[in-house]
PDB file of C-alpha atoms in Angstrom:
ATOM      1  CA  MET A   1       0.746  26.780  -6.025  1.00 78.00           C
ATOM      2  CA  SER A   2       3.560  28.101  -3.861  1.00 91.00           C
ATOM      3  CA  ILE A   3       7.310  28.684  -3.991  1.00 96.00           C
ATOM      4  CA  TYR A   4       9.441  27.834  -0.946  1.00 96.00           C
ATOM      5  CA  ILE A   5      12.994  29.037  -0.279  1.00 96.00           C
ATOM      6  CA  LEU A   6      15.119  27.446   2.468  1.00 94.00           C
ATOM      7  CA  ASP A   7      18.485  29.026   3.303  1.00 92.00           C
ATOM      8  CA  ASP A   8      19.981  29.546   6.773  1.00 88.00           C
ATOM      9  CA  ASP A   9      21.549  32.782   5.510  1.00 89.00           C
ATOM     10  CA  VAL A  10      18.557  35.106   5.877  1.00 92.00           C
ATOM     11  CA  PHE A  11      20.096  37.714   3.559  1.00 94.00           C
ATOM     12  CA  TYR A  12      20.769  35.249   0.738  1.00 94.00           C
ATOM     13  CA  GLY A  13      17.329  33.715   1.142  1.00 94.00           C
ATOM     14  CA  GLN A  14      15.815  37.185   0.763  1.00 96.00           C
ATOM     15  CA  LYS A  15      17.991  37.813  -2.304  1.00 96.00           C
ATOM     16  CA  ILE A  16      16.688  34.643  -3.970  1.00 96.00           C
ATOM     17  CA  LYS A  17      13.123  35.666  -3.122  1.00 96.00           C
ATOM     18  CA  GLU A  18      13.628  39.089  -4.737  1.00 96.00           C
ATOM     19  CA  LEU A  19      15.092  37.499  -7.885  1.00 96.00           C
ATOM     20  CA  VAL A  20      12.220  35.001  -8.084  1.00 96.00           C
ATOM     21  CA  GLU A  21       9.722  37.858  -7.721  1.00 96.00           C
ATOM     22  CA  LYS A  22      11.431  39.795 -10.542  1.00 95.00           C
ATOM     23  CA  GLU A  23      11.560  36.828 -12.900  1.00 96.00           C
ATOM     24  CA  SER A  24       7.982  35.732 -12.120  1.00 94.00           C
ATOM     25  CA  LYS A  25       6.732  39.112 -13.373  1.00 94.00           C
ATOM     26  CA  THR A  26       7.902  38.176 -16.878  1.00 94.00           C
ATOM     27  CA  PHE A  27       5.337  35.347 -16.910  1.00 93.00           C
ATOM     28  CA  THR A  28       1.563  35.562 -17.262  1.00 90.00           C
ATOM     29  CA  GLN A  29       1.294  32.522 -14.958  1.00 90.00           C
ATOM     30  CA  ASN A  30       0.377  33.174 -11.325  1.00 90.00           C
ATOM     31  CA  PHE A  31       2.909  31.195  -9.269  1.00 92.00           C
ATOM     32  CA  GLY A  32       1.215  31.842  -5.933  1.00 89.00           C
ATOM     33  CA  GLU A  33       2.929  33.000  -2.754  1.00 92.00           C
ATOM     34  CA  ILE A  34       6.682  32.930  -2.089  1.00 95.00           C
ATOM     35  CA  PHE A  35       7.822  31.845   1.373  1.00 95.00           C
ATOM     36  CA  THR A  36      11.331  32.012   2.849  1.00 95.00           C
ATOM     37  CA  PHE A  37      12.655  29.937   5.752  1.00 93.00           C
ATOM     38  CA  THR A  38      15.885  29.641   7.698  1.00 91.00           C
ATOM     39  CA  LYS A  39      14.694  26.541   9.614  1.00 89.00           C
ATOM     40  CA  TYR A  40      13.547  23.383   7.850  1.00 89.00           C
ATOM     41  CA  ARG A  41      11.005  22.483  10.566  1.00 89.00           C
ATOM     42  CA  LYS A  42       8.930  25.563   9.774  1.00 90.00           C
ATOM     43  CA  LEU A  43       8.957  24.563   6.115  1.00 90.00           C
ATOM     44  CA  PHE A  44       7.762  21.047   6.999  1.00 89.00           C
ATOM     45  CA  ASP A  45       4.983  22.443   9.203  1.00 87.00           C
ATOM     46  CA  MET A  46       3.628  24.447   6.274  1.00 87.00           C
ATOM     47  CA  ILE A  47       3.788  21.818   3.524  1.00 85.00           C
ATOM     48  CA  GLU A  48       2.235  19.142   5.773  1.00 77.00           C
ATOM     49  CA  GLU A  49      -1.007  21.129   5.623  1.00 69.00           C
ATOM     50  CA  ARG A  50      -0.911  21.736   1.863  1.00 69.00           C
ATOM     51  CA  SER A  51      -1.493  19.511  -1.149  1.00 64.00           C
ATOM     52  CA  GLU A  52      -0.434  21.474  -4.203  1.00 75.00           C
ATOM     53  CA  LEU A  53       2.247  21.458  -6.868  1.00 81.00           C
ATOM     54  CA  SER A  54       5.130  23.514  -5.447  1.00 91.00           C
ATOM     55  CA  LEU A  55       8.620  24.744  -6.333  1.00 94.00           C
ATOM     56  CA  TYR A  56      11.428  24.501  -3.753  1.00 95.00           C
ATOM     57  CA  PHE A  57      14.810  26.254  -3.656  1.00 95.00           C
ATOM     58  CA  LEU A  58      16.930  24.450  -1.044  1.00 92.00           C
ATOM     59  CA  ASP A  59      20.380  25.411   0.191  1.00 90.00           C
ATOM     60  CA  ILE A  60      22.477  22.214   0.368  1.00 85.00           C
ATOM     61  CA  GLU A  61      24.773  23.448   3.165  1.00 82.00           C
ATOM     62  CA  LEU A  62      22.476  24.277   6.104  1.00 80.00           C
ATOM     63  CA  LYS A  63      25.077  24.976   8.776  1.00 74.00           C
ATOM     64  CA  GLU A  64      22.682  25.846  11.593  1.00 64.00           C
ATOM     65  CA  ASN A  65      20.438  22.811  11.036  1.00 61.00           C
ATOM     66  CA  GLN A  66      20.748  19.129  11.846  1.00 67.00           C
ATOM     67  CA  LEU A  67      19.717  18.173   8.312  1.00 77.00           C
ATOM     68  CA  ASN A  68      21.406  19.359   5.147  1.00 81.00           C
ATOM     69  CA  GLY A  69      19.495  20.363   2.015  1.00 81.00           C
ATOM     70  CA  LEU A  70      19.682  16.870   0.571  1.00 83.00           C
ATOM     71  CA  ASP A  71      18.129  15.378   3.717  1.00 86.00           C
ATOM     72  CA  VAL A  72      15.433  18.048   3.644  1.00 88.00           C
ATOM     73  CA  ALA A  73      14.623  17.119   0.039  1.00 87.00           C
ATOM     74  CA  LYS A  74      14.077  13.494   1.044  1.00 85.00           C
ATOM     75  CA  GLU A  75      11.692  14.604   3.790  1.00 86.00           C
ATOM     76  CA  ILE A  76       9.808  16.856   1.368  1.00 87.00           C
ATOM     77  CA  ARG A  77       9.183  13.860  -0.874  1.00 81.00           C
ATOM     78  CA  LYS A  78       7.171  12.272   1.944  1.00 78.00           C
ATOM     79  CA  TYR A  79       4.648  15.092   1.597  1.00 78.00           C
ATOM     80  CA  ASP A  80       5.104  16.204  -2.002  1.00 80.00           C
ATOM     81  CA  GLN A  81       6.025  13.671  -4.696  1.00 74.00           C
ATOM     82  CA  GLU A  82       5.493  15.966  -7.666  1.00 78.00           C
ATOM     83  CA  GLY A  83       7.036  19.248  -6.489  1.00 86.00           C
ATOM     84  CA  LEU A  84      10.080  20.681  -8.282  1.00 90.00           C
ATOM     85  CA  ILE A  85      13.227  20.783  -6.161  1.00 91.00           C
ATOM     86  CA  VAL A  86      16.154  23.063  -7.002  1.00 92.00           C
ATOM     87  CA  PHE A  87      19.362  22.867  -4.983  1.00 90.00           C
ATOM     88  CA  ILE A  88      21.378  25.997  -4.200  1.00 90.00           C
ATOM     89  CA  THR A  89      25.054  25.453  -3.398  1.00 84.00           C
ATOM     90  CA  SER A  90      28.327  27.313  -2.921  1.00 80.00           C
ATOM     91  CA  HIS A  91      30.179  24.240  -4.184  1.00 69.00           C
ATOM     92  CA  GLY A  92      29.606  23.025  -7.729  1.00 63.00           C
ATOM     93  CA  GLU A  93      31.078  19.638  -6.860  1.00 60.00           C
ATOM     94  CA  TYR A  94      27.960  18.893  -4.780  1.00 56.00           C
ATOM     95  CA  ALA A  95      25.797  18.895  -7.893  1.00 56.00           C
ATOM     96  CA  PRO A  96      26.459  15.296  -9.089  1.00 54.00           C
ATOM     97  CA  ILE A  97      26.074  14.071  -5.500  1.00 55.00           C
ATOM     98  CA  SER A  98      22.678  15.727  -5.262  1.00 50.00           C
ATOM     99  CA  TYR A  99      21.427  13.917  -8.356  1.00 52.00           C
ATOM    100  CA  GLN A 100      22.535  10.556  -6.938  1.00 46.00           C
ATOM    101  CA  TYR A 101      20.929  11.381  -3.604  1.00 52.00           C
ATOM    102  CA  LEU A 102      17.623  12.525  -5.079  1.00 51.00           C
ATOM    103  CA  VAL A 103      17.314  11.824  -8.796  1.00 44.00           C
ATOM    104  CA  SER A 104      14.094  13.794  -9.125  1.00 67.00           C
ATOM    105  CA  ALA A 105      15.794  17.128  -8.371  1.00 75.00           C
ATOM    106  CA  LEU A 106      15.186  19.557 -11.230  1.00 79.00           C
ATOM    107  CA  THR A 107      18.592  21.287 -11.254  1.00 83.00           C
ATOM    108  CA  PHE A 108      21.089  23.192  -9.081  1.00 85.00           C
ATOM    109  CA  ILE A 109      22.169  26.814  -8.846  1.00 89.00           C
ATOM    110  CA  GLU A 110      25.668  27.884  -7.809  1.00 88.00           C
ATOM    111  CA  LYS A 111      25.704  30.804  -5.370  1.00 88.00           C
ATOM    112  CA  ASN A 112      29.083  32.148  -6.451  1.00 87.00           C
ATOM    113  CA  GLN A 113      27.986  32.823 -10.028  1.00 89.00           C
ATOM    114  CA  THR A 114      26.898  36.202 -11.398  1.00 92.00           C
ATOM    115  CA  GLU A 115      23.412  37.577 -10.776  1.00 93.00           C
ATOM    116  CA  ILE A 116      22.710  37.275 -14.514  1.00 94.00           C
ATOM    117  CA  TYR A 117      23.447  33.533 -14.356  1.00 93.00           C
ATOM    118  CA  ILE A 118      21.285  33.069 -11.253  1.00 94.00           C
ATOM    119  CA  ARG A 119      18.376  34.965 -12.816  1.00 95.00           C
ATOM    120  CA  LYS A 120      18.609  32.849 -15.968  1.00 94.00           C
ATOM    121  CA  MET A 121      18.559  29.662 -13.895  1.00 94.00           C
ATOM    122  CA  ILE A 122      15.579  30.879 -11.879  1.00 95.00           C
ATOM    123  CA  CYS A 123      13.781  31.740 -15.129  1.00 95.00           C
ATOM    124  CA  LYS A 124      14.375  28.204 -16.439  1.00 93.00           C
ATOM    125  CA  CYS A 125      12.980  26.777 -13.196  1.00 94.00           C
ATOM    126  CA  LEU A 126       9.876  28.955 -13.479  1.00 95.00           C
ATOM    127  CA  GLU A 127       9.414  27.883 -17.109  1.00 93.00           C
ATOM    128  CA  GLU A 128       9.405  24.235 -16.036  1.00 91.00           C
ATOM    129  CA  TYR A 129       7.125  25.019 -13.108  1.00 92.00           C
ATOM    130  CA  GLN A 130       4.678  26.702 -15.490  1.00 92.00           C
ATOM    131  CA  LYS A 131       4.662  23.615 -17.735  1.00 88.00           C
ATOM    132  CA  ARG A 132       3.923  21.348 -14.778  1.00 84.00           C
ATOM    133  CA  ILE A 133       1.157  23.612 -13.487  1.00 83.00           C
ATOM    134  CA  ASN A 134      -0.583  23.550 -16.867  1.00 85.00           C
ATOM    135  CA  ASP A 135      -0.130  19.808 -17.381  1.00 76.00           C
ATOM    136  CA  PRO A 136      -3.721  18.417 -17.246  1.00 65.00           C
ATOM    137  CA  SER A 137      -2.570  15.411 -15.207  1.00 63.00           C
ATOM    138  CA  ASN A 138      -1.433  17.777 -12.437  1.00 63.00           C
ATOM    139  CA  GLN A 139      -4.845  19.438 -12.291  1.00 63.00           C
ATOM    140  CA  GLU A 140      -6.743  16.338 -11.152  1.00 77.00           C
ATOM    141  CA  TYR A 141      -7.450  16.093  -7.450  1.00 82.00           C
ATOM    142  CA  ILE A 142      -9.174  13.746  -5.071  1.00 87.00           C
ATOM    143  CA  VAL A 143     -11.253  15.841  -2.686  1.00 85.00           C
ATOM    144  CA  ILE A 144     -11.428  14.546   0.884  1.00 85.00           C
ATOM    145  CA  GLU A 145     -13.766  16.266   3.334  1.00 80.00           C
ATOM    146  CA  ASN A 146     -14.303  16.057   7.065  1.00 73.00           C
ATOM    147  CA  GLU A 147     -15.822  18.320   9.712  1.00 72.00           C
ATOM    148  CA  LEU A 148     -12.655  20.387  10.136  1.00 71.00           C
ATOM    149  CA  SER A 149     -11.182  20.647   6.641  1.00 74.00           C
ATOM    150  CA  ILE A 150     -11.370  19.963   2.917  1.00 78.00           C
ATOM    151  CA  LYS A 151      -8.215  18.515   1.358  1.00 79.00           C
ATOM    152  CA  LYS A 152      -7.380  18.415  -2.349  1.00 78.00           C
ATOM    153  CA  ILE A 153      -4.922  15.578  -2.916  1.00 82.00           C
ATOM    154  CA  PRO A 154      -3.235  15.297  -6.355  1.00 80.00           C
ATOM    155  CA  SER A 155      -4.701  12.199  -7.999  1.00 84.00           C
ATOM    156  CA  LYS A 156      -1.200  10.801  -8.667  1.00 82.00           C
ATOM    157  CA  GLU A 157      -0.673  10.394  -4.915  1.00 83.00           C
ATOM    158  CA  ILE A 158      -3.647   8.037  -4.352  1.00 90.00           C
ATOM    159  CA  GLU A 159      -3.934   4.547  -5.850  1.00 93.00           C
ATOM    160  CA  VAL A 160      -6.957   3.117  -4.026  1.00 95.00           C
ATOM    161  CA  ILE A 161      -9.737   4.108  -1.638  1.00 95.00           C
ATOM    162  CA  GLU A 162     -10.948   1.311   0.617  1.00 95.00           C
ATOM    163  CA  THR A 163     -13.634   0.750   3.236  1.00 94.00           C
ATOM    164  CA  VAL A 164     -12.195   0.139   6.701  1.00 89.00           C
ATOM    165  CA  GLN A 165     -15.408   0.494   8.743  1.00 85.00           C
ATOM    166  CA  ALA A 166     -18.997   1.526   8.134  1.00 84.00           C
ATOM    167  CA  HIS A 167     -18.867   5.016   6.547  1.00 84.00           C
ATOM    168  CA  ARG A 168     -15.105   5.196   7.131  1.00 89.00           C
ATOM    169  CA  LEU A 169     -12.586   5.082   4.283  1.00 93.00           C
ATOM    170  CA  VAL A 170      -8.844   5.105   3.760  1.00 92.00           C
ATOM    171  CA  ALA A 171      -7.184   6.736   0.739  1.00 92.00           C
ATOM    172  CA  ARG A 172      -3.907   4.986   0.090  1.00 90.00           C
ATOM    173  CA  GLY A 173      -0.880   5.594  -2.130  1.00 87.00           C
ATOM    174  CA  PRO A 174       2.870   4.866  -2.059  1.00 80.00           C
ATOM    175  CA  LEU A 175       3.514   7.724   0.405  1.00 74.00           C
ATOM    176  CA  ARG A 176      -0.005   8.589   1.555  1.00 78.00           C
ATOM    177  CA  ARG A 177      -2.540   7.091   3.954  1.00 83.00           C
ATOM    178  CA  ILE A 178      -5.521   9.271   4.866  1.00 86.00           C
ATOM    179  CA  LEU A 179      -8.473   8.154   7.011  1.00 87.00           C
ATOM    180  CA  PHE A 180     -11.773   9.978   6.521  1.00 89.00           C
ATOM    181  CA  TYR A 181     -15.545   9.552   6.679  1.00 89.00           C
ATOM    182  CA  GLY A 182     -17.619   8.872   3.571  1.00 90.00           C
ATOM    183  CA  THR A 183     -18.791   6.111   1.258  1.00 92.00           C
ATOM    184  CA  LEU A 184     -17.320   4.561  -1.871  1.00 93.00           C
ATOM    185  CA  LYS A 185     -20.468   5.509  -3.758  1.00 93.00           C
ATOM    186  CA  GLU A 186     -19.960   9.194  -2.927  1.00 92.00           C
ATOM    187  CA  MET A 187     -16.289   9.161  -3.912  1.00 93.00           C
ATOM    188  CA  GLU A 188     -16.971   7.337  -7.188  1.00 92.00           C
ATOM    189  CA  ALA A 189     -19.665   9.863  -8.096  1.00 91.00           C
ATOM    190  CA  LYS A 190     -17.276  12.796  -7.511  1.00 88.00           C
ATOM    191  CA  HIS A 191     -14.272  11.458  -9.444  1.00 89.00           C
ATOM    192  CA  SER A 192     -14.574   9.906 -12.906  1.00 87.00           C
ATOM    193  CA  PHE A 193     -11.159   8.193 -12.662  1.00 89.00           C
ATOM    194  CA  LEU A 194     -12.111   6.250  -9.484  1.00 93.00           C
ATOM    195  CA  ILE A 195     -13.662   2.919 -10.446  1.00 93.00           C
ATOM    196  CA  LYS A 196     -15.102   0.193  -8.246  1.00 94.00           C
ATOM    197  CA  CYS A 197     -13.059  -2.995  -8.547  1.00 94.00           C
ATOM    198  CA  ASN A 198     -14.651  -4.970  -5.692  1.00 94.00           C
ATOM    199  CA  GLN A 199     -17.186  -4.514  -2.906  1.00 92.00           C
ATOM    200  CA  SER A 200     -14.800  -2.582  -0.638  1.00 94.00           C
ATOM    201  CA  CYS A 201     -12.386  -0.813  -2.979  1.00 96.00           C
ATOM    202  CA  LEU A 202     -12.157   1.938  -5.602  1.00 95.00           C
ATOM    203  CA  VAL A 203      -9.080   2.067  -7.808  1.00 95.00           C
ATOM    204  CA  ASN A 204      -7.553   5.138  -9.448  1.00 93.00           C
ATOM    205  CA  MET A 205      -7.371   4.102 -13.106  1.00 91.00           C
ATOM    206  CA  ARG A 206      -4.607   6.654 -13.716  1.00 87.00           C
ATOM    207  CA  MET A 207      -2.396   4.565 -11.415  1.00 90.00           C
ATOM    208  CA  VAL A 208      -2.977   1.145 -13.017  1.00 92.00           C
ATOM    209  CA  ARG A 209      -0.049  -0.489 -14.777  1.00 90.00           C
ATOM    210  CA  GLU A 210      -1.513  -3.851 -15.827  1.00 92.00           C
ATOM    211  CA  LEU A 211      -4.732  -5.879 -15.866  1.00 93.00           C
ATOM    212  CA  ASP A 212      -4.598  -9.654 -15.417  1.00 93.00           C
ATOM    213  CA  THR A 213      -7.988 -10.924 -16.642  1.00 92.00           C
ATOM    214  CA  HIS A 214      -7.217 -14.570 -15.851  1.00 93.00           C
ATOM    215  CA  ASN A 215      -6.389 -14.045 -12.179  1.00 94.00           C
ATOM    216  CA  ARG A 216      -8.645 -10.992 -11.902  1.00 94.00           C
ATOM    217  CA  TRP A 217      -6.292  -8.436 -10.417  1.00 94.00           C
ATOM    218  CA  LEU A 218      -4.871  -4.999 -11.236  1.00 94.00           C
ATOM    219  CA  LEU A 219      -1.170  -4.201 -10.890  1.00 93.00           C
ATOM    220  CA  LEU A 220      -0.706  -0.646  -9.603  1.00 93.00           C
ATOM    221  CA  MET A 221       2.222   1.714 -10.241  1.00 89.00           C
ATOM    222  CA  SER A 222       3.586   1.001  -6.750  1.00 88.00           C
ATOM    223  CA  GLY A 223       3.664  -2.748  -7.448  1.00 90.00           C
ATOM    224  CA  ASP A 224       0.644  -3.537  -5.242  1.00 92.00           C
ATOM    225  CA  LYS A 225      -2.125  -5.759  -6.592  1.00 94.00           C
ATOM    226  CA  VAL A 226      -5.866  -5.251  -6.181  1.00 94.00           C
ATOM    227  CA  GLU A 227      -8.452  -8.012  -6.621  1.00 95.00           C
ATOM    228  CA  ILE A 228     -11.279  -7.472  -9.126  1.00 95.00           C
ATOM    229  CA  SER A 229     -14.721  -8.993  -8.590  1.00 94.00           C
ATOM    230  CA  ARG A 230     -16.296 -10.909 -11.477  1.00 93.00           C
ATOM    231  CA  ARG A 231     -19.078  -8.321 -11.634  1.00 92.00           C
ATOM    232  CA  ASN A 232     -16.638  -5.437 -12.221  1.00 91.00           C
ATOM    233  CA  LEU A 233     -14.142  -7.184 -14.509  1.00 92.00           C
ATOM    234  CA  SER A 234     -15.925  -6.317 -17.748  1.00 90.00           C
ATOM    235  CA  ASP A 235     -16.158  -2.580 -16.957  1.00 88.00           C
ATOM    236  CA  ILE A 236     -12.501  -2.369 -15.941  1.00 91.00           C
ATOM    237  CA  LYS A 237     -11.419  -4.278 -19.051  1.00 88.00           C
ATOM    238  CA  HIS A 238     -13.322  -1.761 -21.193  1.00 85.00           C
ATOM    239  CA  LEU A 239     -11.792   1.215 -19.338  1.00 84.00           C
ATOM    240  CA  MET A 240      -8.275  -0.173 -19.702  1.00 82.00           C
ATOM    241  CA  LYS A 241      -8.730  -0.219 -23.465  1.00 75.00           C
ATOM    242  CA  GLU A 242      -9.925   3.400 -23.404  1.00 67.00           C
ATOM    243  CA  GLU A 243      -6.860   4.503 -21.401  1.00 58.00           C
ATOM    244  CA  ARG A 244      -4.490   3.443 -24.158  1.00 49.00           C
TER     245      ARG A 244
END
């Protein structure tokens, strides 16, 4: 868990950080560290290495940067699909544009409002962040290990794990593709929601939309289809009924 603040006005970014720190003390939830940035590239460098549910406060008008806050939000979604994004703006008229540009934004905060208003908005954002943190579906991870690191990837970001070579796997989702060493047997043993659907593929049952028993395939949330072997069809059919 982490909170990220991006504003090219270093003084305003620090003000938001101080208000977030004050409001977070009214919660029993630990929200993790709070980071402030004036440059979006430094923000990207940090979140590329992390796989956790995060909260972002993004200034829409980044005058000293090539990207504006809306562009930055789109880039963040490449690394973090579940994180909460809050836009900060000096112009209230940008708010409806921001929702069209990125419909998954949580809300927006107007800079020119009173401190009381801003604190109330921050409190609402932290309340929602707390709910997401404690949502059981956000506490499931797929653990990927190699010689240099151990990554915990939120289960919602991975749909299948496939064999690409002997002892080499790829974890794949709508916005993720991670190559690593291991075996399907090891991954299935570690994660109860990963089920073997054919000789070279595990499927994340949390990401299955539909089972076609006649044609023997699974329709995933992304729209991709995965073939099921005859041997595994019965087990998957049983698990689909349990998921209801």
